[in-house]
Coordinates of C-alpha atoms in Angstrom, one line a residue:
M147 CA 0.0 0.0 0.0
E148 CA 1.3 3.4 -1.0
H149 CA -1.0 5.8 1.0
I150 CA -2.7 5.0 4.3
L151 CA -5.3 7.4 5.5
I152 CA -6.2 7.6 9.2
V153 CA -9.5 9.3 9.9
G154 CA -9.5 10.5 13.5
A155 CA -6.7 12.0 15.7
G156 CA -7.0 10.5 19.1
I157 CA -4.9 8.0 21.0
A158 CA -6.1 5.1 18.6
A159 CA -5.1 7.1 15.4
V160 CA -1.8 8.1 16.8
T161 CA -1.0 4.5 17.9
A162 CA -2.0 3.2 14.5
A163 CA 0.4 5.6 12.7
D164 CA 3.3 4.4 14.9
A165 CA 2.3 0.8 14.5
L166 CA 2.2 1.1 10.7
R167 CA 5.7 2.3 10.7
R168 CA 6.8 -0.5 13.1
A169 CA 5.0 -3.1 10.9
G170 CA 7.1 -1.9 7.8
H171 CA 4.9 0.6 6.0
I172 CA 7.2 3.0 4.2
G173 CA 4.6 4.9 2.2
R174 CA 2.6 7.9 3.0
I175 CA 0.5 8.2 6.2
T176 CA -2.0 11.0 6.6
V177 CA -4.0 11.7 9.8
V178 CA -7.2 13.6 9.6
G179 CA -8.7 15.2 12.7
D180 CA -11.8 17.3 13.2
E181 CA -10.5 19.3 16.1
P182 CA -8.0 22.2 15.7
H183 CA -5.8 20.9 18.6
A184 CA -2.9 18.6 18.3
P185 CA -3.7 15.0 19.3
Y186 CA -4.4 14.7 23.0
S187 CA -5.4 12.2 25.7
R188 CA -9.0 12.6 26.8
P189 CA -9.0 10.7 30.3
P190 CA -7.3 13.5 32.2
L191 CA -9.9 16.1 31.1
S192 CA -12.4 15.1 33.9
K193 CA -9.6 14.7 36.4
G194 CA -6.4 16.6 36.5
V195 CA -7.2 19.2 33.8
L196 CA -10.4 20.4 35.7
K197 CA -8.6 20.2 39.0
K198 CA -5.8 22.4 37.6
T199 CA -3.2 19.7 38.6
E200 CA -2.5 19.1 34.9
T201 CA -2.1 21.6 32.1
L202 CA -3.5 21.3 28.6
D203 CA 0.0 21.0 27.4
S204 CA 0.5 17.9 29.6
V205 CA -2.3 16.0 27.9
T206 CA -1.0 16.5 24.4
L207 CA 0.3 13.3 22.9
P208 CA 3.8 12.8 21.6
A209 CA 4.1 14.5 18.2
L210 CA 3.6 12.4 15.2
P211 CA 6.8 11.6 13.2
A212 CA 7.7 14.2 10.7
D213 CA 6.9 11.8 7.8
V214 CA 3.2 11.6 8.9
E215 CA 1.0 14.3 7.6
L216 CA -1.6 15.8 10.1
L217 CA -4.6 17.7 8.8
R218 CA -6.3 19.4 11.8
G219 CA -9.8 20.9 11.9
T220 CA -10.9 19.0 8.8
P221 CA -13.8 16.6 9.6
A222 CA -14.4 13.7 7.2
V223 CA -17.9 13.9 5.8
A224 CA -18.2 11.0 3.3
L225 CA -16.5 7.8 2.2
D226 CA -16.5 6.5 -1.4
R227 CA -15.3 2.8 -1.1
D228 CA -15.3 2.2 -4.8
A229 CA -13.2 5.2 -5.6
R230 CA -11.2 4.8 -2.3
T231 CA -11.6 8.4 -1.2
V232 CA -12.6 10.3 1.7
R233 CA -14.4 13.6 1.4
L234 CA -13.4 16.3 3.8
A235 CA -15.5 19.2 5.0
D236 CA -13.6 21.7 3.0
G237 CA -14.4 19.9 -0.2
R238 CA -11.2 18.0 -0.8
D239 CA -11.2 14.3 -1.7
V240 CA -8.3 12.3 -0.2
A241 CA -7.4 9.1 -2.0
Y242 CA -6.2 6.1 0.0
D243 CA -4.9 2.6 -0.6
G244 CA -5.7 1.6 3.0
L245 CA -8.1 3.3 5.4
V246 CA -8.0 3.4 9.2
I247 CA -11.4 4.6 10.7
A248 CA -10.6 6.0 14.2
T249 CA -13.3 8.7 14.5
G250 CA -14.2 7.7 18.0
A251 CA -17.3 8.8 19.7
R252 CA -19.0 11.9 21.0
A253 CA -20.8 12.8 24.2
R254 CA -24.4 11.8 24.2
A255 CA -26.8 14.6 24.9
L256 CA -30.3 14.1 26.4
R257 CA -31.9 16.6 24.0
T258 CA -31.8 15.6 20.3
D259 CA -30.1 18.8 19.4
G260 CA -28.0 19.2 22.6
S261 CA -29.3 22.7 23.2
G262 CA -28.3 24.2 26.5
E263 CA -26.4 21.2 27.7
L264 CA -23.0 21.1 29.0
L265 CA -21.0 18.0 28.0
L266 CA -17.5 16.9 28.6
R267 CA -15.7 15.1 25.8
S268 CA -13.1 17.6 24.3
I269 CA -10.6 20.1 25.4
D270 CA -13.0 22.9 24.4
D271 CA -15.7 21.2 26.5
A272 CA -13.4 21.2 29.5
L273 CA -12.5 24.9 29.0
T274 CA -16.2 25.8 28.8
L275 CA -17.0 23.8 32.0
E276 CA -14.0 25.3 33.8
E277 CA -15.2 28.8 33.0
R278 CA -18.8 28.1 34.0
W279 CA -18.1 26.7 37.4
A280 CA -15.4 29.2 38.3
H281 CA -18.4 31.5 39.1
A282 CA -20.7 28.8 40.5
R283 CA -21.6 27.4 43.9
S284 CA -23.6 24.3 42.9
V285 CA -23.2 21.6 40.3
L286 CA -25.7 19.0 39.2
V287 CA -24.3 16.0 37.3
I288 CA -26.7 13.9 35.3
G289 CA -25.3 10.4 35.0
G290 CA -23.6 8.3 37.7
G291 CA -21.1 6.3 35.7
F292 CA -17.4 6.8 35.2
L293 CA -17.4 10.2 33.7
G294 CA -20.2 11.7 35.8
M295 CA -18.7 10.6 39.1
E296 CA -15.3 11.9 38.1
V297 CA -16.7 15.3 37.2
A298 CA -18.6 15.3 40.5
S299 CA -15.5 14.3 42.4
T300 CA -13.5 17.1 40.7
A301 CA -16.3 19.7 41.4
R302 CA -16.5 18.7 45.1
H303 CA -12.6 18.9 45.3
L304 CA -13.0 22.5 44.2
G305 CA -15.5 23.2 46.9
L306 CA -18.7 23.1 45.0
D307 CA -22.0 21.8 46.3
V308 CA -22.6 18.6 44.1
T309 CA -25.5 16.3 43.3
V310 CA -25.4 13.4 40.9
I311 CA -28.6 12.0 39.6
D312 CA -29.0 8.8 37.7
L313 CA -31.7 6.3 36.6
V314 CA -30.0 3.4 38.4
P315 CA -27.7 3.1 41.4
H316 CA -24.5 4.9 40.8
L317 CA -21.5 3.0 39.4
V318 CA -23.0 -0.5 39.8
R319 CA -22.9 -1.2 36.0
Q320 CA -19.3 -0.3 35.9
F321 CA -17.9 -1.6 39.1
G322 CA -20.4 -4.2 40.3
T323 CA -22.2 -3.9 43.7
Y324 CA -19.3 -4.5 46.0
L325 CA -17.1 -1.7 44.7
A326 CA -20.0 0.6 43.8
E327 CA -21.2 0.6 47.5
R328 CA -17.7 1.6 48.6
M329 CA -17.2 4.3 46.0
T330 CA -20.6 5.8 46.6
A331 CA -20.0 5.7 50.4
A332 CA -16.8 7.8 49.8
A333 CA -18.8 10.2 47.7
E334 CA -21.4 10.7 50.3
A335 CA -18.8 11.1 53.0
S336 CA -17.4 13.9 51.0
G337 CA -20.7 15.7 51.0
V338 CA -22.1 14.7 47.6
S339 CA -25.8 14.0 47.3
L340 CA -26.6 10.9 45.2
V341 CA -30.1 10.7 43.8
V342 CA -31.7 7.8 41.9
A343 CA -34.7 8.7 39.6
P344 CA -35.7 5.4 38.0
E345 CA -38.6 6.9 36.2
G346 CA -36.5 9.5 34.4
I347 CA -36.0 13.2 34.3
E348 CA -36.8 16.2 32.2
L349 CA -34.3 19.1 31.7
I350 CA -35.3 22.5 32.8
G351 CA -34.2 25.6 30.9
D352 CA -33.9 26.5 27.4
D353 CA -30.7 28.5 26.4
V354 CA -29.0 27.0 29.5
V355 CA -30.0 23.9 31.4
Q356 CA -30.7 25.0 34.8
G357 CA -31.8 21.8 36.5
V358 CA -34.0 18.7 36.2
R359 CA -37.5 17.8 37.0
T360 CA -38.3 14.1 37.9
V361 CA -41.4 12.3 36.7
G362 CA -42.9 12.7 40.2
G363 CA -42.7 16.5 39.8
A364 CA -39.7 17.3 42.0
T365 CA -37.3 19.8 40.8
R366 CA -33.5 20.1 41.4
A367 CA -31.7 23.2 40.3
A368 CA -28.0 24.1 40.2
D369 CA -25.7 26.9 38.9
V370 CA -24.1 24.4 36.5
V371 CA -25.7 21.3 35.1
V372 CA -23.5 18.7 33.3
S373 CA -24.8 15.8 31.2
A374 CA -22.6 12.7 31.4
V375 CA -24.9 10.0 30.0
G376 CA -22.6 8.0 27.7
D377 CA -21.3 8.4 24.2
L378 CA -22.4 7.8 20.6
P379 CA -20.0 6.4 17.9
N380 CA -19.1 8.9 15.1
V381 CA -20.4 7.0 12.1
E382 CA -22.8 9.4 10.4
W383 CA -20.2 10.5 7.9
L384 CA -20.1 6.9 6.6
A385 CA -23.8 6.8 5.6
S386 CA -22.8 7.1 2.0
A387 CA -20.8 3.8 2.3
G388 CA -23.6 2.0 4.0
L389 CA -21.5 1.8 7.3
A390 CA -23.5 4.3 9.6
D391 CA -24.6 1.7 12.1
P392 CA -25.5 3.6 15.2
R393 CA -24.1 0.7 17.4
G394 CA -20.6 1.2 15.9
L395 CA -18.6 -0.3 13.1
L396 CA -18.6 -4.2 13.1
V397 CA -15.1 -5.5 12.7
D398 CA -13.6 -9.0 12.5
S399 CA -11.2 -10.6 14.9
R400 CA -8.4 -8.4 13.3
C401 CA -10.3 -5.1 13.3
R402 CA -11.1 -5.3 9.6
I403 CA -14.2 -4.1 7.9
A404 CA -12.7 -5.0 4.5
P405 CA -9.2 -6.0 3.4
D406 CA -8.5 -2.2 2.7
I407 CA -10.4 -0.8 5.8
V408 CA -10.0 -1.2 9.4
A409 CA -11.8 0.4 12.4
I410 CA -10.4 1.0 15.9
G411 CA -11.1 2.6 19.2
D412 CA -14.5 3.9 20.4
V413 CA -16.1 3.7 17.0
A414 CA -15.4 -0.1 16.5
R415 CA -17.4 -3.0 18.0
T416 CA -16.9 -6.7 18.1
G417 CA -20.2 -8.5 18.2
E418 CA -22.7 -6.3 19.9
R419 CA -20.4 -4.4 22.1
R420 CA -18.0 -1.5 21.8
T421 CA -15.2 -1.2 24.3
P422 CA -14.7 2.6 24.7
H423 CA -11.5 2.3 26.9
W424 CA -8.0 3.7 26.4
G425 CA -6.4 0.3 26.7
A426 CA -8.6 -1.2 24.0
A427 CA -7.8 1.6 21.5
L428 CA -4.1 0.9 21.9
D429 CA -4.5 -2.8 21.5
Q430 CA -6.8 -2.6 18.5
A431 CA -4.6 -0.1 16.7
R432 CA -1.6 -2.3 16.9
V433 CA -3.6 -5.3 15.6
A434 CA -5.3 -3.3 12.9
A435 CA -2.1 -1.8 11.5
V436 CA -0.6 -5.3 10.9
A437 CA -3.8 -6.6 9.5
L438 CA -4.0 -3.8 7.0
L439 CA -0.6 -4.5 5.7
H440 CA -0.2 -8.2 6.1
G441 CA -3.8 -9.6 6.3
D442 CA -4.2 -12.9 8.2
E443 CA -0.6 -12.8 9.2
A444 CA -1.7 -10.4 11.9
A445 CA -2.4 -11.8 15.4
E446 CA -6.1 -11.6 16.3
Y447 CA -7.3 -9.0 18.8
V448 CA -8.1 -10.5 22.0
P449 CA -10.0 -8.1 24.4
A450 CA -8.2 -7.6 27.7
P451 CA -10.2 -4.9 29.4
Y452 CA -8.2 -2.4 31.5
F453 CA -9.5 0.9 32.7
W454 CA -8.9 3.3 35.7
T455 CA -10.6 6.1 37.5
E456 CA -9.7 8.6 40.2
Q457 CA -12.5 9.8 42.4
W458 CA -13.1 10.6 46.1
G459 CA -9.4 10.1 46.9
L460 CA -9.5 6.6 45.5
D461 CA -7.2 5.6 42.7
L462 CA -8.9 2.5 41.1
K463 CA -7.5 0.3 38.3
I464 CA -9.4 -2.6 36.9
C465 CA -8.5 -5.5 34.6
G466 CA -11.2 -7.8 33.2
E467 CA -15.0 -7.3 33.4
I468 CA -16.3 -7.1 37.0
P469 CA -19.5 -9.4 37.5
I470 CA -22.2 -7.2 39.1
D471 CA -23.2 -9.4 42.1
V472 CA -19.9 -11.2 42.8
E473 CA -18.1 -10.3 46.0
P474 CA -14.3 -10.3 45.4
E475 CA -11.6 -11.9 47.5
V476 CA -9.3 -9.3 49.2
I477 CA -5.8 -10.6 48.1
A478 CA -3.9 -7.9 50.0
G479 CA -4.5 -4.8 52.1
S480 CA -7.9 -3.7 53.5
W481 CA -10.5 -0.9 53.4
H482 CA -9.3 0.1 56.8
E483 CA -5.8 0.8 55.2
N484 CA -7.6 2.4 52.3
S485 CA -5.3 0.3 50.0
L486 CA -6.2 -3.1 48.7
L487 CA -6.0 -5.7 46.0
L488 CA -9.1 -7.5 44.8
Q489 CA -9.7 -10.6 42.7
Y490 CA -13.1 -11.6 41.2
R491 CA -13.9 -15.3 40.4
V492 CA -16.8 -16.9 38.7
D493 CA -17.2 -20.7 39.3
G494 CA -13.7 -20.6 40.6
V495 CA -12.2 -19.0 37.6
P496 CA -10.6 -15.5 37.8
V497 CA -12.3 -13.0 35.6
A498 CA -11.3 -9.6 37.0
A499 CA -9.0 -7.9 39.4
A500 CA -8.8 -4.4 40.9
S501 CA -6.3 -2.3 42.8
V502 CA -7.4 0.6 45.1
N503 CA -4.7 3.2 46.1
R504 CA -2.0 0.6 45.6
R505 CA 1.1 0.6 43.3
F506 CA 0.7 -2.7 41.3
P507 CA 2.0 -3.3 37.8
I508 CA -0.7 -3.5 35.2
T509 CA 1.0 -6.7 33.8
K510 CA 0.6 -8.4 37.3
L511 CA -3.0 -7.0 37.7
R512 CA -3.9 -8.5 34.3
A513 CA -2.4 -11.8 35.2
L514 CA -4.4 -11.8 38.4
A515 CA -7.6 -11.0 36.4
Q516 CA -7.1 -13.4 33.4
P517 CA -4.3 -15.8 34.1
A518 CA -5.2 -18.1 31.2
L519 CA -5.2 -15.2 28.7
V520 CA -1.8 -14.0 29.9
A521 CA -0.3 -17.5 29.9
S522 CA -1.3 -17.9 26.3

């Protein structure tokens, strides 16, 4: 392949560019991103950036090699698979021999047009949120998952009154009952109000969302309201190619859609699921790069979930998928020490592991979570 085009400019795209070179590609590589910023890491936005313990410069990813062309602020708007071209918003058609789709996902809004909602997905979102709550006393976060609770933790750290509202008990879907109970206890101990509204909510306010109204008629208002209710894969630009599945782009075991097209990161799914985590983006990018160049010679992508969060003074790292109602074994440490290592088993087989406020190598945590996978 002479020219490989990477659409998207996040961690998956940058990793793919590096992996292509490492796999022997000596031709052109072009990376197309829709934001004007240099490629950056998103996870710190809800943590260190908003806390002001990290600068925007610190989240910028290492610069792409000089022989990789980067086009910033130029969203892709259409794909012509027959002509092997991608149309950009400025009207240019960029030809490719191999295509890497790494367009990621965007924050999901509760309103169809997102009017008046504050979201957090990009650097610009973080700057807007930072400016808004610099003059606020109270924050209402809609969504009690990873992002919502991280935003809430940061807001509380900055001295704001914080409420987090969700349809279901906070963090259970992500951490299972055991860890969720302890994380939410830490949130409440810090002064945060956690509200469950199973019948749903309605946003209050037009130009700016000012609060929510529950189905029962109760209202909750705040100076700043942030929606953190998941994400949606960026596939609309692929409608002309018949690939705009709202569930994400279905890929094979080597991240391929076709021999000349791969998809990686938050936009890709295997089976019915996407795995919108930093670690998955890296692993998929490395597999996809080799598959694009060498086909079935590439190793298959084997999901090895790894993610982390920082909230309420707890630094939590997880490998594997935590079963919701399984109580883990405490391998080391204790909650009394506020530092521990957990292992989850199903029918005696390890399926996940977690470390809390503990220095523990990720390779060892992964081995504790999925020893059979690591051994293979």
